[in-house]
XYZ file of C-alpha atoms in Angstrom:
591
model
C 132.754 149.483 99.786
C 133.639 149.494 103.318
C 135.647 152.749 102.988
C 132.367 154.512 101.678
C 131.007 154.453 105.434
C 128.684 152.488 107.516
C 125.377 154.023 106.116
C 126.461 153.327 102.492
C 127.528 149.718 103.586
C 123.959 149.198 105.183
C 122.287 150.561 102.164
C 124.417 148.224 99.796
C 123.422 145.334 102.154
C 119.734 146.338 101.951
C 119.919 146.357 98.241
C 121.618 142.819 98.231
C 118.986 141.379 100.367
C 116.155 142.847 98.170
C 117.795 141.412 94.902
C 116.709 142.949 91.570
C 114.708 145.966 90.619
C 115.402 147.642 93.868
C 113.289 150.840 94.638
C 115.560 153.272 96.490
C 112.656 154.212 99.158
C 112.237 150.428 99.895
C 115.955 149.874 100.204
C 116.107 153.020 102.550
C 113.268 151.434 104.842
C 115.177 147.901 104.889
C 118.608 149.781 105.807
C 116.704 152.001 108.351
C 117.882 155.112 106.648
C 116.428 158.427 106.008
C 115.649 159.907 102.623
C 118.728 162.205 102.219
C 121.085 159.779 103.766
C 119.866 156.885 101.412
C 120.154 159.182 98.482
C 123.839 160.037 99.386
C 124.558 156.343 99.885
C 122.988 155.431 96.343
C 125.099 158.273 94.845
C 128.290 157.019 96.445
C 127.574 153.363 95.240
C 126.644 154.590 91.774
C 130.092 156.385 91.745
C 132.021 153.323 92.941
C 130.332 151.228 90.042
C 128.460 149.001 92.714
C 124.965 150.031 91.777
C 123.431 151.396 88.625
C 120.173 153.093 87.741
C 118.181 156.098 89.309
C 114.487 155.320 89.896
C 115.169 151.638 89.972
C 118.632 150.339 91.256
C 120.550 147.337 89.907
C 123.788 145.830 90.717
C 126.510 146.540 88.075
C 127.123 142.855 87.968
C 125.660 139.804 89.602
C 129.015 138.793 91.019
C 129.150 142.073 92.986
C 125.563 141.532 94.392
C 126.730 138.022 95.465
C 129.848 139.232 97.136
C 127.861 142.194 98.905
C 125.254 139.505 99.986
C 127.808 136.950 101.388
C 129.605 139.682 103.283
C 126.725 140.581 105.314
C 127.180 139.147 108.945
C 124.866 136.092 109.485
C 122.715 137.566 112.379
C 122.455 140.977 110.475
C 121.422 139.120 107.218
C 118.646 137.460 109.003
C 117.247 140.697 110.551
C 117.542 142.563 107.213
C 115.320 139.799 105.665
C 112.847 139.931 108.500
C 112.712 143.694 108.133
C 112.497 143.330 104.213
C 109.473 141.065 104.719
C 107.747 143.776 106.676
C 108.621 146.514 104.132
C 107.631 144.681 100.878
C 104.294 143.816 102.692
C 103.713 147.595 103.715
C 104.841 148.470 99.955
C 101.768 146.243 98.801
C 103.961 143.747 97.071
C 101.706 140.773 98.574
C 102.591 137.667 100.646
C 104.774 135.885 98.104
C 107.214 138.726 97.902
C 107.409 138.678 101.735
C 107.722 134.860 101.973
C 110.989 134.861 100.039
C 112.535 136.871 102.862
C 110.754 134.925 105.651
C 112.219 131.606 104.459
C 115.560 133.279 105.553
C 114.620 134.156 109.107
C 114.557 132.209 112.332
C 111.435 130.573 113.713
C 110.123 132.679 116.664
C 106.347 131.748 117.031
C 105.180 134.765 115.181
C 101.491 134.500 113.989
C 102.068 137.281 111.346
C 104.888 135.073 109.741
C 102.615 132.144 109.595
C 99.915 134.078 108.116
C 102.075 135.468 105.267
C 103.559 132.132 104.638
C 100.181 130.433 104.145
C 99.008 133.197 101.992
C 101.957 132.910 99.861
C 101.569 129.287 99.613
C 98.058 129.740 98.466
C 99.205 132.115 95.754
C 101.848 130.054 94.395
C 99.511 126.849 94.260
C 97.117 128.966 92.262
C 100.160 129.863 90.008
C 101.085 126.318 89.424
C 104.033 126.108 91.601
C 103.360 123.345 94.380
C 106.974 122.747 95.166
C 107.306 126.334 96.232
C 104.215 126.166 98.364
C 105.378 123.183 100.157
C 108.573 125.032 101.085
C 106.664 127.943 102.409
C 104.167 125.596 104.407
C 106.927 123.602 105.865
C 108.636 126.792 107.291
C 105.224 127.973 108.524
C 104.920 124.630 110.625
C 108.434 125.318 112.090
C 107.408 128.729 113.168
C 105.236 127.291 114.685
C 101.553 128.155 114.222
C 99.075 128.737 117.124
C 97.661 125.303 118.336
C 94.210 126.296 116.751
C 95.916 126.823 113.307
C 98.265 123.660 113.331
C 95.587 121.435 111.665
C 94.843 123.890 108.869
C 98.669 124.227 108.265
C 99.181 120.448 108.067
C 96.201 120.019 105.777
C 97.475 122.634 103.412
C 101.046 121.043 103.484
C 99.551 117.703 102.832
C 97.386 118.914 99.774
C 100.260 120.658 98.201
C 102.506 117.522 98.264
C 99.451 115.082 97.646
C 100.701 112.672 94.878
C 104.189 113.810 94.677
C 105.315 112.648 98.082
C 102.403 110.245 99.222
C 104.072 108.721 102.201
C 105.155 112.129 103.692
C 101.564 113.444 102.880
C 99.727 110.579 104.954
C 101.929 111.727 108.014
C 100.899 115.164 107.731
C 97.140 114.591 107.237
C 97.029 111.930 109.908
C 98.953 114.430 112.285
C 96.322 117.004 111.342
C 93.559 114.930 112.554
C 95.162 114.357 115.830
C 95.031 118.253 116.453
C 92.125 120.148 118.075
C 89.821 121.086 114.939
C 87.000 123.537 115.635
C 85.651 123.794 112.207
C 83.778 120.422 110.879
C 84.402 121.395 107.295
C 88.180 121.322 107.769
C 88.139 117.860 109.364
C 86.047 116.699 106.367
C 88.557 118.231 103.921
C 91.481 116.383 105.757
C 89.713 113.090 105.745
C 88.946 113.506 101.814
C 92.702 114.154 101.214
C 93.853 111.441 103.562
C 91.773 108.799 101.688
C 92.910 109.927 98.451
C 96.649 109.779 99.179
C 95.915 106.466 101.013
C 94.421 104.938 97.863
C 97.204 106.175 95.584
C 99.687 104.566 97.941
C 98.011 101.317 97.145
C 96.450 101.179 100.751
C 92.637 101.090 99.362
C 91.231 99.418 102.348
C 92.521 102.096 104.678
C 91.175 104.736 102.366
C 87.652 103.175 102.487
C 87.744 102.580 106.357
C 88.901 106.190 106.788
C 85.798 107.497 105.037
C 83.458 104.827 106.638
C 84.515 105.934 110.115
C 83.682 109.582 109.325
C 80.460 108.702 107.656
C 79.337 107.293 110.962
C 79.656 110.332 112.853
C 78.642 112.791 110.120
C 75.313 114.655 110.697
C 75.058 116.604 107.443
C 73.537 114.748 104.687
C 75.569 116.604 101.703
C 78.834 115.934 103.647
C 77.745 112.339 103.907
C 76.899 112.024 100.257
C 80.366 113.355 99.362
C 81.984 110.952 101.746
C 79.878 108.108 100.459
C 80.978 108.816 96.686
C 84.531 108.877 97.753
C 83.989 105.544 99.463
C 82.205 104.014 96.358
C 85.214 105.157 94.307
C 87.985 103.550 96.150
C 85.825 100.326 96.787
C 85.503 100.117 92.917
C 89.285 99.655 92.732
C 89.624 97.277 95.700
C 90.580 93.678 94.698
C 89.651 92.546 98.196
C 86.227 94.432 98.323
C 83.925 92.471 100.462
C 80.678 92.759 98.744
C 81.054 94.245 95.436
C 77.552 93.185 93.984
C 75.853 94.968 96.926
C 77.979 98.097 96.230
C 77.253 98.068 92.703
C 73.384 97.809 93.346
C 73.370 100.630 95.912
C 75.374 102.791 93.523
C 72.846 102.237 90.742
C 69.970 103.013 92.811
C 71.557 106.264 94.274
C 72.808 107.511 90.879
C 69.580 106.969 89.138
C 67.799 109.291 91.401
C 70.478 111.982 91.264
C 69.934 114.992 88.917
C 73.674 116.165 88.833
C 72.807 119.263 90.611
C 76.223 119.704 92.169
C 79.783 118.426 91.778
C 79.053 115.401 94.377
C 76.128 114.317 92.475
C 77.929 114.219 89.237
C 80.815 112.366 90.842
C 78.238 109.641 91.858
C 76.903 109.622 88.239
C 80.291 109.475 86.951
C 81.081 106.353 89.136
C 77.782 104.669 88.003
C 79.187 105.204 84.393
C 82.371 103.157 85.360
C 80.339 100.610 87.035
C 78.364 100.029 83.924
C 81.714 99.738 81.907
C 83.188 97.024 83.952
C 80.150 95.086 84.367
C 79.661 95.242 80.603
C 76.179 96.753 80.522
C 75.276 98.014 76.990
C 77.566 100.781 75.894
C 74.723 103.069 75.255
C 73.782 102.748 79.005
C 77.367 103.627 80.059
C 77.348 106.682 77.716
C 74.021 108.027 78.933
C 75.491 108.101 82.473
C 78.724 109.678 81.244
C 76.843 112.546 79.417
C 74.721 113.178 82.671
C 77.995 113.350 84.664
C 79.495 115.758 82.148
C 76.490 118.063 81.779
C 77.111 120.409 84.650
C 81.012 120.385 84.496
C 83.593 117.876 85.674
C 86.947 119.609 85.862
C 90.178 117.594 86.478
C 91.641 119.918 89.063
C 88.599 120.909 90.994
C 89.571 122.604 94.341
C 89.698 119.727 96.980
C 88.748 116.941 94.744
C 90.294 114.063 92.924
C 90.771 113.611 89.129
C 89.908 109.938 89.273
C 86.209 110.298 88.365
C 86.551 112.761 85.505
C 89.194 110.175 84.034
C 86.999 107.212 84.310
C 84.227 109.180 82.601
C 86.537 109.894 79.869
C 87.712 106.455 79.507
C 84.092 105.340 79.100
C 83.987 106.975 75.713
C 87.216 105.022 74.695
C 85.770 101.730 75.619
C 82.507 102.431 73.663
C 84.409 103.250 70.731
C 84.515 107.004 70.846
C 88.000 107.773 71.512
C 87.975 111.296 69.982
C 85.709 112.232 72.704
C 88.218 110.696 75.254
C 91.145 112.537 73.780
C 89.229 115.816 73.964
C 88.618 115.336 77.577
C 92.107 114.251 78.341
C 93.641 117.339 76.464
C 91.428 119.580 78.652
C 92.305 117.648 81.792
C 96.143 117.802 81.027
C 95.958 121.454 80.484
C 94.306 121.735 84.016
C 97.085 119.842 85.520
C 99.604 121.737 83.800
C 98.053 125.117 84.904
C 98.005 123.846 88.436
C 101.672 122.758 88.279
C 100.615 119.054 89.161
C 103.645 117.098 88.051
C 103.261 114.008 90.298
C 101.057 111.091 89.736
C 98.437 113.406 88.336
C 100.300 114.061 85.367
C 101.828 110.698 85.238
C 98.237 109.065 84.909
C 97.178 111.510 82.308
C 100.181 110.823 80.049
C 100.005 107.007 80.528
C 96.219 106.766 79.961
C 96.449 108.931 76.822
C 99.098 106.404 75.722
C 96.584 103.706 76.383
C 93.859 105.540 74.149
C 96.364 105.470 71.298
C 97.354 102.078 72.088
C 93.623 101.038 71.536
C 93.370 103.036 68.552
C 96.333 101.331 67.074
C 98.675 104.369 67.014
C 101.453 102.284 68.769
C 104.506 104.508 68.367
C 102.632 107.627 69.866
C 101.320 105.016 72.546
C 104.740 104.133 73.590
C 105.989 107.732 73.517
C 103.270 108.880 75.927
C 103.475 105.988 78.136
C 107.204 106.349 78.610
C 106.609 109.938 79.602
C 104.080 108.702 82.133
C 106.374 106.025 83.561
C 109.231 108.658 84.033
C 106.865 110.751 86.290
C 105.695 107.661 87.892
C 109.204 106.438 88.968
C 109.656 110.095 90.708
C 106.762 109.194 92.956
C 107.809 105.841 93.872
C 107.792 102.044 92.581
C 104.635 100.002 93.763
C 102.227 102.842 93.430
C 99.126 102.516 91.160
C 100.663 105.196 88.830
C 103.616 102.860 88.506
C 101.720 99.690 87.878
C 99.550 101.419 85.143
C 102.530 102.887 83.243
C 104.291 99.420 83.315
C 101.206 97.514 82.214
C 100.238 99.761 79.297
C 103.986 99.901 78.176
C 104.112 96.053 78.330
C 100.990 95.716 76.090
C 102.274 98.410 73.747
C 105.505 96.688 73.174
C 103.891 93.269 72.698
C 101.600 94.753 70.182
C 104.643 96.215 68.303
C 106.175 92.561 68.217
C 109.011 93.415 70.880
C 108.352 90.580 73.245
C 111.913 90.339 74.505
C 111.959 94.015 75.274
C 108.596 93.767 77.098
C 110.050 90.719 79.137
C 113.222 92.757 80.240
C 110.925 95.617 81.223
C 108.829 93.424 83.325
C 111.909 91.818 84.930
C 113.588 95.177 85.701
C 110.691 96.664 87.437
C 109.472 93.451 89.053
C 106.212 93.375 87.254
C 104.894 90.142 88.643
C 103.192 88.739 91.714
C 102.320 90.049 94.152
C 100.255 92.423 92.093
C 98.841 95.701 93.680
C 95.666 95.691 95.813
C 93.984 98.126 93.370
C 92.002 96.735 90.393
C 93.812 98.784 87.717
C 93.278 98.949 84.049
C 94.668 97.338 82.378
C 94.561 94.483 85.023
C 98.141 93.829 85.795
C 97.628 90.140 86.274
C 96.115 89.971 82.915
C 98.924 91.784 81.189
C 101.418 89.411 83.036
C 99.474 86.354 81.596
C 99.566 87.965 78.094
C 103.231 88.397 78.409
C 103.751 84.787 79.311
C 101.595 83.794 76.481
C 103.670 85.712 74.082
C 106.839 84.119 75.338
C 105.371 80.740 74.619
C 104.776 79.826 78.359
C 101.185 78.579 77.749
C 100.793 76.720 81.037
C 101.949 79.440 83.180
C 99.969 81.738 81.178
C 96.882 79.953 81.785
C 97.280 79.879 85.340
C 97.846 83.530 85.575
C 94.880 84.236 83.456
C 92.559 81.764 85.281
C 93.571 83.565 88.549
C 92.587 86.838 87.167
C 89.180 85.511 86.230
C 88.575 84.078 89.649
C 89.410 87.438 91.005
C 87.353 89.588 88.737
C 84.407 87.386 88.215
C 82.890 87.706 91.717
C 83.317 91.440 91.448
C 80.985 91.416 88.394
C 83.518 92.480 86.113
C 82.620 90.836 82.945
C 83.446 93.265 80.063
C 86.179 91.719 77.660
C 86.663 95.412 76.275
C 87.789 96.396 79.810
C 89.822 93.224 80.451
C 90.339 90.516 77.847
C 91.512 87.955 80.276
C 89.133 85.339 78.545
C 90.594 86.095 75.260
C 94.183 85.363 76.383
C 92.964 82.366 78.386
C 91.315 80.875 75.380
C 94.435 81.047 73.336
C 96.596 79.576 76.394
C 94.125 76.627 76.606
C 93.895 76.025 72.929
C 96.508 73.384 72.844
C 95.809 71.251 75.720
C 92.115 71.756 76.167
C 90.574 72.972 72.891
C 87.115 72.317 73.859
C 87.467 74.545 77.112
C 89.234 77.110 75.080
C 86.200 77.434 72.630
C 83.927 77.499 75.710
C 85.952 80.430 76.967
C 85.979 82.320 73.803
C 82.415 82.098 72.952
C 81.533 83.235 76.425
C 83.627 86.247 75.830
C 81.807 86.813 72.290
C 78.562 86.871 74.140
C 79.666 89.300 76.733
C 81.196 91.510 74.117
C 77.955 91.333 71.905
C 76.115 92.588 75.159
C 78.447 95.525 75.564
C 77.862 96.242 71.858
C 81.125 98.122 70.883
C 82.303 96.865 67.505
C 86.086 96.572 68.586
C 85.039 94.420 71.445
C 82.962 92.109 69.490
C 85.464 91.881 66.555
C 88.348 91.147 69.018
C 86.452 88.459 70.805
C 85.482 86.951 67.285
C 88.967 86.756 66.197
C 89.991 84.951 69.262
C 86.841 82.451 68.867
C 88.182 81.931 65.291
C 91.811 81.222 66.552
C 90.441 78.415 68.741
C 88.075 77.139 66.049
C 88.654 75.500 62.675
C 86.976 74.856 59.285
C 84.045 76.983 58.152
C 83.241 78.234 61.667
C 86.713 79.673 61.860
C 86.443 81.422 58.704
C 82.931 82.724 59.395
C 84.264 84.198 62.757
C 87.184 85.871 60.927
C 84.799 87.424 58.254
C 82.510 88.805 61.011
C 85.530 89.961 62.900
C 86.781 92.033 59.929
C 83.317 93.442 59.435
C 82.769 94.803 63.125
C 86.554 95.947 63.314
C 86.101 98.069 60.149
C 83.430 99.859 61.926
C 85.633 100.589 64.773
C 88.604 102.790 65.736
C 90.648 99.741 66.691
C 93.219 99.912 63.791
C 95.749 97.280 65.387
C 92.887 94.786 66.064
C 91.759 95.179 62.454
C 95.186 94.568 61.165
C 95.287 91.416 63.179
C 91.952 90.237 61.782
C 92.766 90.984 58.228
C 96.070 89.093 58.248
C 94.285 86.131 59.979
C 91.564 86.234 57.339
C 94.052 86.654 54.589
C 96.107 83.706 55.840
C 93.037 81.628 56.286
C 91.841 82.212 52.612
C 95.492 82.514 51.220
C 94.064 85.897 49.831
C 96.700 88.479 48.776
C 94.117 91.522 48.863
C 93.439 90.905 52.539
C 97.128 90.267 53.464
C 98.072 93.546 51.544
C 95.629 95.585 53.399
C 96.479 94.061 56.704
C 100.108 94.604 56.027
C 99.544 98.207 55.222
C 97.391 98.643 58.464
C 100.023 97.071 60.478
C 102.569 99.419 59.203
C 100.481 102.431 59.823
C 100.010 101.186 63.349
C 103.615 100.752 63.968
C 103.110 96.850 64.682
C 106.454 95.904 63.276
C 106.145 92.114 64.282
C 102.723 91.711 62.644
C 103.698 93.391 59.544
C 106.729 91.167 59.281
C 104.399 88.114 59.699
C 102.143 89.592 57.019
C 104.856 90.208 54.549
C 105.983 86.610 54.949
C 102.470 85.156 54.363
C 101.940 87.502 51.546
C 105.101 86.389 49.868
C 104.196 82.550 50.325
C 100.765 83.399 48.964
C 102.007 85.217 45.843
C 104.754 82.668 45.277
C 102.066 79.699 45.582
C 99.997 81.643 43.063
C 102.970 81.828 40.608
């Protein structure tokens, strides 16, 4: 190559910098050669079997391209990449084509470079490549940008790494707020993003306080409503919320007078939906508000919005025994995430909660598969985050339902799933799941202590729906041996709450628990009614449990066979084994 002369060498270097599908005129511009000189160089390189092609040039072999690129002196290589960035822009190839070259240049405080990198980051985000966008924005920050643009670059960088690198994102956004910000709208967007990432880092009080500080100084009524809706949301997840009943009343009054004219209003109505679910208002009330929230559109990947409210609205249908609608909304939401390239906590939540829907439908093998996918994604974000707690809690519940108690206990131990529990009130409630695990292991006193603590934490917040959190059901079982009267009182209170909510799955599950802590004809009546309700619900695993319990009580082979078949279809291996043993004993006794 060197024997072909300096012009030819420079043309070859330009081609190596440009990469593939090289247009001769563009390579000539990068090399600083005239048309004739570039044509001669291309001919010489084709003759030497370095390049091939006419209208579009390619290196004969990738190893040759690599060798030529590495032979370029470092300073020259940087200069050629800088020239290439200008040339591809002039050629109309866009900011993304230029950004690839600008990454290889040295920072010089050039505003054009910053502008191109920011534009490229926007393009790659829209194309679903947030990792690449972060690379471009980090390079733009090193350029550095002009002082008046620094806050915007930090905001864009924080938004690109939102739930993939939460700790880093908090630093970027806090730094952005310290910069001079001329546009109020930019400051508001930074505050929204900061509160979101604080919440997903289990710093809910900070998220709420960040919004409260901004609400006090915001004059725009629509901005204030948006910030208030965000604050309502993070307070709904706070275990240490100072005045939950007051917030709930204010949310109800506000949502009931809104029409859902824009996304902010629909978010407030969506939060009203979730409040109704947690408080155990009649399911029809919750679904009425859910449909209002969805009426004008509630996308999961809206620009500058969180995904939390659309998820909560989708889950409302599951708790109200309409899981098909939930799964439809989840399928659309996951597609939104994947189109945007959101593969951090966003996608972890989506897969985990889709697994939760399958768990509640009794499709336990599918549930385990989805939740394990969610857990793998959550582990990349980091332990101790809400995404991690959700995945662990739901996976433990699923393993218990499948009869794999020892495996569930090992999972909890390996991941430190125990006190202190997260500041977020997550679903399923982590402390309740831990109590359920202790109960399955036969540690009834420890289980009762944990479940009682869960109740003391949730009751003052008005969270009384056993479909949302069945702490009373597990507590009644834990109390049954040492305090049978208290166990019956606890179980019957849960039945009353379930009847108020009105979902057949919730009523059936509560009645089965009431039967477990009762005896005689009362026990039998509760079991019959439980089966009747669960037969009208999508909760196949709970139906299997009730059928096996009723068949055992009656020593009836027909109920046991049906319970056994339902348990097999659910993947509830432990329950199926118990049903099989009871069926064998019943049929043996009949003979």
